[in-house]
XYZ file of C-alpha atoms in Angstrom:
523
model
C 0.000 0.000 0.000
C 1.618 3.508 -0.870
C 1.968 5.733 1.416
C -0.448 8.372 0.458
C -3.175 5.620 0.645
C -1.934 4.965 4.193
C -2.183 8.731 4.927
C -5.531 8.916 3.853
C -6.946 5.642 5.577
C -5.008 6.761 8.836
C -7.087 10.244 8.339
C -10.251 8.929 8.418
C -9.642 7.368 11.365
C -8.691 10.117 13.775
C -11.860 11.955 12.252
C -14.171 9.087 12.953
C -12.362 8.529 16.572
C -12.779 12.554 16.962
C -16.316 12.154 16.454
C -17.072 8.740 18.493
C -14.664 9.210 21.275
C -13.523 12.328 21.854
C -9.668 13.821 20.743
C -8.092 11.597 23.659
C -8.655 8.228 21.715
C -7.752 9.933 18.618
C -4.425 12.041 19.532
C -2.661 8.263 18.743
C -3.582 7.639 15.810
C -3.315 11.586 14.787
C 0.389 10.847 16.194
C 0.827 7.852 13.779
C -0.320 9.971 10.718
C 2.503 12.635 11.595
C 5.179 10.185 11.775
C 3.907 8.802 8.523
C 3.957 12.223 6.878
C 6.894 13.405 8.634
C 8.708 10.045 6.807
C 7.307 10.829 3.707
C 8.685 14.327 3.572
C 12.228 13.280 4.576
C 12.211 10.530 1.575
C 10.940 12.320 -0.704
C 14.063 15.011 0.189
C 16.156 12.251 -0.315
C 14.963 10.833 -3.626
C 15.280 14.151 -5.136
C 18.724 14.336 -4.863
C 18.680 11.448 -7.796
C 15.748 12.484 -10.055
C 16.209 13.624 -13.641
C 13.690 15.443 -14.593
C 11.871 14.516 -18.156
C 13.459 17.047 -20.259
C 17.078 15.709 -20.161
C 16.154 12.403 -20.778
C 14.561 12.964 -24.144
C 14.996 15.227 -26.890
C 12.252 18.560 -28.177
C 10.793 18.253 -24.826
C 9.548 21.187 -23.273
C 12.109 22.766 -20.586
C 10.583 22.680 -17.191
C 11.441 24.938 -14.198
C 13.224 22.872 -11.678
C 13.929 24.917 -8.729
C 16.335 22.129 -7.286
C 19.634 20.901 -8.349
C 19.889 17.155 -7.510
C 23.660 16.478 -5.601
C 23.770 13.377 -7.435
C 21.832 12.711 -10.334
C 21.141 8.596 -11.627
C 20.688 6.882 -14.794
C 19.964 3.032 -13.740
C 20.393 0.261 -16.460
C 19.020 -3.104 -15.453
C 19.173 -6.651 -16.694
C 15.934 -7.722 -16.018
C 16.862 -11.560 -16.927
C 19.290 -11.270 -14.443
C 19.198 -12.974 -10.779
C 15.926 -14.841 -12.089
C 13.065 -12.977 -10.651
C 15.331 -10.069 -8.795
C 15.960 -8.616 -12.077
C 12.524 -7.307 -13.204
C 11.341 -7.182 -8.992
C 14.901 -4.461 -8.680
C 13.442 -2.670 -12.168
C 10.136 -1.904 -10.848
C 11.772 -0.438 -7.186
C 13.651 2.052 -9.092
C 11.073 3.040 -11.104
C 8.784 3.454 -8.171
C 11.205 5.499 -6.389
C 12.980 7.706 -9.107
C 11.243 9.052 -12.466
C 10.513 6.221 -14.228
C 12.288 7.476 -17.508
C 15.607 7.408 -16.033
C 15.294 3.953 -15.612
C 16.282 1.231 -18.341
C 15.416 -2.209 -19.258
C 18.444 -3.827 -21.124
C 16.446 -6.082 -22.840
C 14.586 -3.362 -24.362
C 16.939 -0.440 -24.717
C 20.524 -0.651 -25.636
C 22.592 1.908 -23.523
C 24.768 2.955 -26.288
C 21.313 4.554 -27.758
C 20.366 6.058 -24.294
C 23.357 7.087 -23.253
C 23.848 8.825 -26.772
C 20.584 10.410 -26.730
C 20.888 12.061 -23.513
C 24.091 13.437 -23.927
C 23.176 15.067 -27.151
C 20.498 16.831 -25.100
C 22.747 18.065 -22.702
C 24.844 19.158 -25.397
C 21.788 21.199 -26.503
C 20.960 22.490 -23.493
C 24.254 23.944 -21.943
C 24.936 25.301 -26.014
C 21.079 27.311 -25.211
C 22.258 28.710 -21.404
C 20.830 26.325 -19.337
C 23.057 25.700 -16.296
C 21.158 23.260 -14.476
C 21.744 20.554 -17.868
C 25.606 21.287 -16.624
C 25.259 20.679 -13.497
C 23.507 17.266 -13.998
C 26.154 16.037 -16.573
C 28.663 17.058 -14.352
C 27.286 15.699 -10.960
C 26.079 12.273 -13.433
C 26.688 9.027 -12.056
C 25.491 5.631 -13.686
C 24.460 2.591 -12.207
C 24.041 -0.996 -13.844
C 22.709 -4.067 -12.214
C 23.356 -7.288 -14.012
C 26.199 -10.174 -13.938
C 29.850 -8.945 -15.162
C 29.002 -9.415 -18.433
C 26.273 -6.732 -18.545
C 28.605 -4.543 -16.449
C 31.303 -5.040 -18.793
C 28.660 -4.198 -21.758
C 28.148 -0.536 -20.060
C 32.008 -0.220 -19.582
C 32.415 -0.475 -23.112
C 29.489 1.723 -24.163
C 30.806 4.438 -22.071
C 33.981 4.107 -23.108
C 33.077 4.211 -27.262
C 31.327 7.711 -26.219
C 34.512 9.230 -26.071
C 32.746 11.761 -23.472
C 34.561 14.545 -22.519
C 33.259 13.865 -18.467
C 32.705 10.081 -18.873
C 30.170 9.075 -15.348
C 31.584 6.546 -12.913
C 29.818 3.829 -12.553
C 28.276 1.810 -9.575
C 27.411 -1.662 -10.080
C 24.395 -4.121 -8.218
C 25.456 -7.587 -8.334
C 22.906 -9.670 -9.848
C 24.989 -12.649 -11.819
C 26.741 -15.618 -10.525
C 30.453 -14.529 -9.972
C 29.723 -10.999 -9.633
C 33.722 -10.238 -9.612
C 33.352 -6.821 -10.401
C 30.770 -5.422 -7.912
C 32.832 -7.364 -5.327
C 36.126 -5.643 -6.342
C 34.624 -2.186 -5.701
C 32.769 -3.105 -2.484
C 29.242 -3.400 -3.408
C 29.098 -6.767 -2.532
C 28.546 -10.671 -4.495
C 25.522 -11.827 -3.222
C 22.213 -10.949 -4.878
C 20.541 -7.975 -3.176
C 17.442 -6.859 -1.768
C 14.676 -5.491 -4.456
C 12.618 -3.931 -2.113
C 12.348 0.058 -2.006
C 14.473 0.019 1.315
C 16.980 -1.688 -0.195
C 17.325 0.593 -2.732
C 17.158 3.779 -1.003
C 20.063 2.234 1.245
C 22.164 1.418 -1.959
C 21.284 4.573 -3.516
C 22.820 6.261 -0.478
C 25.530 4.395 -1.132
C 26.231 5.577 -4.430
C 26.035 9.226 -3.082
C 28.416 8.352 -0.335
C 30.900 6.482 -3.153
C 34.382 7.516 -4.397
C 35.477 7.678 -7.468
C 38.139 5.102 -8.481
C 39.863 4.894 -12.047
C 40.584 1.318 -13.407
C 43.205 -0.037 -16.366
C 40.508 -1.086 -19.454
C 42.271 -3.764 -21.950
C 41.877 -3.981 -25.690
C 42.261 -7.656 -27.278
C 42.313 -8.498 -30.761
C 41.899 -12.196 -32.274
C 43.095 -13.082 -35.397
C 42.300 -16.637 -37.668
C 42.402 -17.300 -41.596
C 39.047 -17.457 -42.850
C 37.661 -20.527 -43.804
C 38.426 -21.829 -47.384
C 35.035 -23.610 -47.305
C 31.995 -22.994 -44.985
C 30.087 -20.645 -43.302
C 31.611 -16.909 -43.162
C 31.818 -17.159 -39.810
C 34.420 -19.669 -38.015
C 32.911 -19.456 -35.203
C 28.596 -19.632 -34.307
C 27.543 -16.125 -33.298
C 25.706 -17.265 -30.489
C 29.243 -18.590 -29.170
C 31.348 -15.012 -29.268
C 31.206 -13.257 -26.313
C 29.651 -9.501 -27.266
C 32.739 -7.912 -26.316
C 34.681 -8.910 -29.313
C 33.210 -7.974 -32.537
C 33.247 -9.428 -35.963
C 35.566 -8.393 -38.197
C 32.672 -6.977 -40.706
C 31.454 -4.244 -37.625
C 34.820 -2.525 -37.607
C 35.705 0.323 -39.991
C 36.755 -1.007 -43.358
C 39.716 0.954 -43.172
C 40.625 -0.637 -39.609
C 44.509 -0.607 -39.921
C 44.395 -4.386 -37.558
C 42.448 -6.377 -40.668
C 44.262 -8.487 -42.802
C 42.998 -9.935 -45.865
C 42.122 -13.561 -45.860
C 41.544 -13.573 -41.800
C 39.333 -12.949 -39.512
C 39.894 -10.491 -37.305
C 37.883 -9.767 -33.566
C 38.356 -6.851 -31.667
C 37.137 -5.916 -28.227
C 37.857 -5.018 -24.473
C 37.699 -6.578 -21.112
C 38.081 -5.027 -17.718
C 37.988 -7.794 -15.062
C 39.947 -10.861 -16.564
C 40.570 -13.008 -20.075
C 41.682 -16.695 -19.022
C 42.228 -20.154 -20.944
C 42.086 -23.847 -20.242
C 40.397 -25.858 -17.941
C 38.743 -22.761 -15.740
C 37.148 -21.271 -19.188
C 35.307 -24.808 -20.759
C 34.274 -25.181 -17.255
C 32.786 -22.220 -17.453
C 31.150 -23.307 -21.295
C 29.754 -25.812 -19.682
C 27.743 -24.077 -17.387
C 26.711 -21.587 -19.597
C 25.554 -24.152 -22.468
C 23.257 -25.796 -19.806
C 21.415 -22.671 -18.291
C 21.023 -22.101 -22.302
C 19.609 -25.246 -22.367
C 17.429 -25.389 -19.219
C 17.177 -21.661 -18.221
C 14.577 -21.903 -15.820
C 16.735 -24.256 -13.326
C 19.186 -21.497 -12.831
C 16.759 -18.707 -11.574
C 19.117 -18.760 -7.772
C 22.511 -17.408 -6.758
C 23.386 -20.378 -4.685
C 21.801 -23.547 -7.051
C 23.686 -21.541 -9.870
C 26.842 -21.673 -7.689
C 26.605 -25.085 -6.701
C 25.962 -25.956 -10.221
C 28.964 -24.968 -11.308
C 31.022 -26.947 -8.669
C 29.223 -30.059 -9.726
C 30.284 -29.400 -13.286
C 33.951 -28.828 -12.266
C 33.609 -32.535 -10.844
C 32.317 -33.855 -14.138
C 34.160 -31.651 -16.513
C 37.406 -33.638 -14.875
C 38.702 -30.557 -12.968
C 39.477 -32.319 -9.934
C 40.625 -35.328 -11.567
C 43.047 -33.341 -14.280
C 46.024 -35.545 -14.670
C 43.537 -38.665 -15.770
C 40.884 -36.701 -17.730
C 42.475 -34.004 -19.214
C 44.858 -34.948 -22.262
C 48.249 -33.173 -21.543
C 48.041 -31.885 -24.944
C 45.738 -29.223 -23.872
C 47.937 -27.588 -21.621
C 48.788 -24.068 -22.155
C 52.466 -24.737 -22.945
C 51.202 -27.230 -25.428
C 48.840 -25.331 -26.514
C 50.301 -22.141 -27.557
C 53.550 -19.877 -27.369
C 53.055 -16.722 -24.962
C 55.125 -13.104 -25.162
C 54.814 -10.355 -22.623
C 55.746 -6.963 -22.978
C 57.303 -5.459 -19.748
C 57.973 -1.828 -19.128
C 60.784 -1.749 -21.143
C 58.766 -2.311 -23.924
C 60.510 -5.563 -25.703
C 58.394 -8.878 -26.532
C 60.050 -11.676 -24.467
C 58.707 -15.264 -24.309
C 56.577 -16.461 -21.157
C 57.917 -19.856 -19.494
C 55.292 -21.448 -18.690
C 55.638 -24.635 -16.634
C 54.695 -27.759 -18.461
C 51.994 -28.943 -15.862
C 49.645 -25.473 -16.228
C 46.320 -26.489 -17.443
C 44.849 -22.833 -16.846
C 46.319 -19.220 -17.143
C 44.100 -16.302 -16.275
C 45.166 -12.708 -17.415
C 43.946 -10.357 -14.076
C 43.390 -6.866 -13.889
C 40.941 -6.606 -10.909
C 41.708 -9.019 -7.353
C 38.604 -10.823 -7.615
C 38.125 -14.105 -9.763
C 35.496 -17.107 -9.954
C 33.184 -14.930 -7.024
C 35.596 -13.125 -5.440
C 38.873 -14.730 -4.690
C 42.179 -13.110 -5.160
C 44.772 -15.403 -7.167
C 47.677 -13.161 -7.100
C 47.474 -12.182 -3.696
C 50.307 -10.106 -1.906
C 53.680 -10.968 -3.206
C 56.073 -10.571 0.036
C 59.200 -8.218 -0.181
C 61.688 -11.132 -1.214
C 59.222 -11.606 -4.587
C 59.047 -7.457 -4.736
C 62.998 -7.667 -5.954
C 63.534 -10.416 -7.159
C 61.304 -10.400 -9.494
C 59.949 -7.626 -9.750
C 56.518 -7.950 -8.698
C 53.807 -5.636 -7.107
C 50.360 -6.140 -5.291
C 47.629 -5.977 -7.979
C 46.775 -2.501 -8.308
C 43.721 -1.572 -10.684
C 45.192 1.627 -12.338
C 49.164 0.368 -12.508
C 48.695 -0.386 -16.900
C 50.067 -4.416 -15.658
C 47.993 -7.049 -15.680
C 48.860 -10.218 -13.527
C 49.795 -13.435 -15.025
C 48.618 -16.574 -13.126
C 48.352 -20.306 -13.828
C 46.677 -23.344 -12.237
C 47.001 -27.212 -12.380
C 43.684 -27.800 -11.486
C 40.683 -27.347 -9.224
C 42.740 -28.670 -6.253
C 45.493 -26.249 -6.774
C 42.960 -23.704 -7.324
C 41.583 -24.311 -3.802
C 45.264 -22.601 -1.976
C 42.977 -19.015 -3.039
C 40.610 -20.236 0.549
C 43.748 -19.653 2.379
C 43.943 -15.961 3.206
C 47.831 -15.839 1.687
C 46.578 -18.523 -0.697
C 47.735 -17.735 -4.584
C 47.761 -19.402 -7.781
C 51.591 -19.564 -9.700
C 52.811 -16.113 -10.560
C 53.841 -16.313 -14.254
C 54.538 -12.308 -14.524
C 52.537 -8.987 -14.856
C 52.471 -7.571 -18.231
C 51.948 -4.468 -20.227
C 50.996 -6.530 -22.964
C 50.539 -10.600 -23.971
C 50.043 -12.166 -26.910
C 49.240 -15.735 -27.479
C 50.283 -17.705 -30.475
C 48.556 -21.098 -31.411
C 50.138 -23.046 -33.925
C 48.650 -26.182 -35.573
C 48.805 -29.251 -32.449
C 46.914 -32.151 -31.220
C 43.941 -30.165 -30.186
C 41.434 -29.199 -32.374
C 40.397 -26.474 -29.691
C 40.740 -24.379 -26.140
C 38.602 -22.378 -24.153
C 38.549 -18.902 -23.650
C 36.607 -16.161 -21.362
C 36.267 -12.859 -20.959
C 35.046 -11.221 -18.308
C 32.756 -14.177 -17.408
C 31.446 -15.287 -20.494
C 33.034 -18.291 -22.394
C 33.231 -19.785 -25.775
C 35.265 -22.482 -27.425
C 38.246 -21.909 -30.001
C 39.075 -23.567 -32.751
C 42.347 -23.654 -32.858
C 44.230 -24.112 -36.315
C 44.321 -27.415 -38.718
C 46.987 -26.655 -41.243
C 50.056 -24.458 -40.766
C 48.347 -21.377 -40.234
C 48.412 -19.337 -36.112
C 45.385 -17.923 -33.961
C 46.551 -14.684 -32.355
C 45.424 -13.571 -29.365
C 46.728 -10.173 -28.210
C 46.142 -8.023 -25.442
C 47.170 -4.478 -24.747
C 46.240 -1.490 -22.319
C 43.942 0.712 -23.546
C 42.961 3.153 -20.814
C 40.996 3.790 -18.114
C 37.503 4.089 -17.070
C 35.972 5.832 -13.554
C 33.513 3.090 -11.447
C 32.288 3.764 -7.950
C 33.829 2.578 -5.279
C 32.114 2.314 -1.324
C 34.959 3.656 1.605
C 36.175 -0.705 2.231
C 36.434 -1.653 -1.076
C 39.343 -4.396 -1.655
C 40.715 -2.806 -4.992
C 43.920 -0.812 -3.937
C 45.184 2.081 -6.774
C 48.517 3.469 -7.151
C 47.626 6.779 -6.138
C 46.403 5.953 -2.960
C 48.389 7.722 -0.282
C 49.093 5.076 1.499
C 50.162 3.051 -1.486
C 54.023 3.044 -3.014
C 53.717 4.317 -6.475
C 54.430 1.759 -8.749
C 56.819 2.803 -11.565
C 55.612 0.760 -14.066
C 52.097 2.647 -14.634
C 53.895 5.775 -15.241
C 56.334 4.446 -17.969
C 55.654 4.756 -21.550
C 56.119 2.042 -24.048
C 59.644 2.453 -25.851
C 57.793 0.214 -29.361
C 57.143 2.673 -31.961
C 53.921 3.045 -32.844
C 52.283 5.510 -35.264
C 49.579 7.818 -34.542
C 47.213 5.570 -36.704
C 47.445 2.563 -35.443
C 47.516 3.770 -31.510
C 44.299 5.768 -32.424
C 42.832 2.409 -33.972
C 43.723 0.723 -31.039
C 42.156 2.954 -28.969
C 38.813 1.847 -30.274
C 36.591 -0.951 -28.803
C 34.627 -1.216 -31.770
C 32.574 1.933 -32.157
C 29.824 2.455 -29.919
C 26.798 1.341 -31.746
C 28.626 -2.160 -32.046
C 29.715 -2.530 -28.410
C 26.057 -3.830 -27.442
C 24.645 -7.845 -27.319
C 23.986 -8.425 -31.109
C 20.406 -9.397 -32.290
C 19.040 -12.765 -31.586
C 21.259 -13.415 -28.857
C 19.395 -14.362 -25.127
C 20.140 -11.301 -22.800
C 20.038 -14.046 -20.230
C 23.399 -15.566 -21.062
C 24.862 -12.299 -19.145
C 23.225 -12.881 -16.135
């Protein structure tokens, strides 16, 4: 029941107690409608400090006198097919508590659209003398509730913008692993969808700091197909953050005639092996049977049960040593000094994962804290999220995977890089597993004397949200050393066209979920 209904019922019973009994019986209830008032006022206060008012969000609408200035202005983008039910129960709390046009559905609008749109007005507005539109982009802060995958989908939008005062971004965990809400300190575990909830998260966000984070560009490159379908590889298998080599520019200095080449950008982690085609397998059964994976915890234990049968924990009997990463492909880092140089990897690593935030597979932290000894001799830091490195680490298998419980628990330390690029050359296996951010797909991996490339390199930075405890550390932080390999520069030539090219995700009306794929494979 709202609480103007409340009000009203709660009225009509101190005027019917006034005239039965007197104003002694109904001074309590007179009290009770005060309170109730008294509450409404001071939310109401509140929730204005987030509203947008119609005019920004859409364009030739009439400009309406707003005598108040919110202190920090929302745009919420939701997944509604995420967190089963919670998705669509958290859409219709923020659109009872804010205007209901500053809310989105992502499986109805596309925020590279939205985002576009209101920006242009805002353009419009501060270009015609209205301050308050500056005020709002300035004080703008974005909030996206969804699995990493929709999180990452945002990221990328915002990023394409090119805006001149890109929003940070706060992020509701509503997936499985939820590894980036976690690294920021919003939490992993589904939230409440009720209005308190919200109110208490949107206070939050007010009470957030901002936080820059390293954003990585990768690029994958195969030979077309001689025979067959354009595609190598089933749309409905690429992750939406790498697009097809037909969405880029024509004149995209990375293509290469007679390949294939994929472009995109990841924020939270890329990893191969055993961890990723676990990870396919879950995600090809909730395709298959979506309606058994509607709960954070069955999901989670799901996904145990399929590192059991997927051979995981038994690695060294089910898992053919010819899928190993060092027989698999050849790996090069680039370092600070700016010089490819070949990755050892030991013989027995059936995983790698490429790290730039401390949170993997829901929230555990595989590089940990290297102690001082590590620091010098080789060179290694704590996993900072704005330092341009990501960390190297590989696994055996699910057991070794289980040191990360340990609080000083880690997996092996390869190296932190600059950039990586992995080589596959023509083997025993036909194909690998890879993930980004979350979301899986398999590889086929080359069949005649041809290489798969897989490259990533630093592209920037983006601004999230971050609450007071969160667990990512920067290099800026006072009480952090400054790391001295964020503020070198690479020493490889490059030339103004191709950094500019690689600056690029993809352009921003192609970083979005393409048609006909299920929204609910980012949840």
């Amino acid at each position: 029941m709202s609480r103007f209904l409340v009000i009203r019922r709660n009225l009509r019973v101190v005027v019917a107690n006034t005239l039965l009994n007197g104003w002694s019986s109904a001074s309590y209830y007179a009290q009770k409608v005060w309170e109730i008032a008294m509450g409404d006022c001071k939310t109401n206060h509140f929730l204005k400090d987030f509203y947008i008012p119609n005019y920004i969000l859409g364009p030739d609408l009439e400009v309406e006198n707003v005598s108040y200035t919110p202190a920090c202005p929302v745009l919420v983008f939701i997944n509604s097919k995420s967190g089963g039910q919670l998705g669509g129960a958290l859409l219709e709390s923020y659109r009872s508590l804010l205007n209901r046009n500053q809310v989105f559905d992502l499986s109805e609008e596309a925020p590279d659209k939205v985002l576009n749109k209101i920006y242009i007005t805002l353009e419009r507005l501060k270009l015609s003398g209205y301050g308050f539109a500056s005020e709002i982009q300035k004080r703008l802060r974005l909030i996206v509730a969804g699995g990493d995958g929709t999180a990452s989908w945002l990221l990328g939008v915002v990023c394409d913008l090119k805006l001149s005062q890109p929003p940070p971004i706060a992020t509701v965990p509503l997936g499985t692993g939820n590894n980036l809400p976690f690294s920021f300190g919003w939490g992993k575990r589904n939230p409440g969808t009720d209005e308190e909830s919200v109110k208490l998260f949107l206070k939050q966000v007010m009470e957030a700091k901002e936080m820059k984070i390293d954003s990585w560009h990768i690029i994958m490159r195969m030979r077309a197909p001689k025979e067959g379908a354009c595609d190598p590889i089933p749309p409905l298998e690429l992750p939406h953050s790498l697009h097809a080599f037909h969405r880029v520019s024509q004149t995209d200095s990375l293509n290469m005639e007679g390949y294939h080449t994929f472009r995109g950008g990841f924020w939270n982690y890329f990893s191969m092996g055993m961890d990723a085609q676990v990870s396919y397998a879950f995600h090809s059964e909730r395709k298959l049977h979506p309606e058994k994976f509607k709960n954070q915890l069955v999901n989670q234990s799901t996904y145990a049960k399929l590192g059991c049968t997927q051979g995981w924990f038994c690695a060294s009997l089910f898992h053919p040593s010819s899928r190993n990463i060092a027989q698999l492909a050849k790996v090069k880092i680039m370092k600070k000094h700016g010089h490819w140089q070949d990755l050892n990897i030991p013989r027995s690593i059936r995983s790698i994962v490429c790290l730039n935030l401390p949170s993997f597979s829901g929230g555990l932290n595989p590089w940990g804290t290297p102690n001082m000894k590590k620091v010098w001799d080789r060179d290694l830091t704590p996993p900072y999220v704005d330092d341009g490195l990501l960390e190297v680490v590989g696994f055996r298998d699910a057991w070794h995977g289980l040191v990360l419980l340990h609080p000083k628990g880690h997996g092996t330390r390869l190296a932190q890089a600059h950039r990586i690029r992995f080589e596959f050359h023509r083997g025993a296996a036909e194909c690998t597993y890879m993930r980004i951010d979350g979301e899986p797909w398999k590889q086929p991996l080359p069949v005649d004397d041809d290489t798969v490339v897989v490259e990533i390199s630093h592209l920037g930075q983006v601004n999230m949200l971050a609450t007071l405890g969160c667990r990512s550390k920067s290099v800026h932080d006072p009480l952090v050393p400054s790391s001295p390999h964020g503020e070198e520069e690479d020493s490889e030539e490059e030339s103004d066209e191709d950094w500019e090219e690689r600056r690029k995700f993809g352009a921003a009306d192609t970083f979005k979920i393409p048609d006909g794929i299920d929204i609910t494979h980012l949840s």
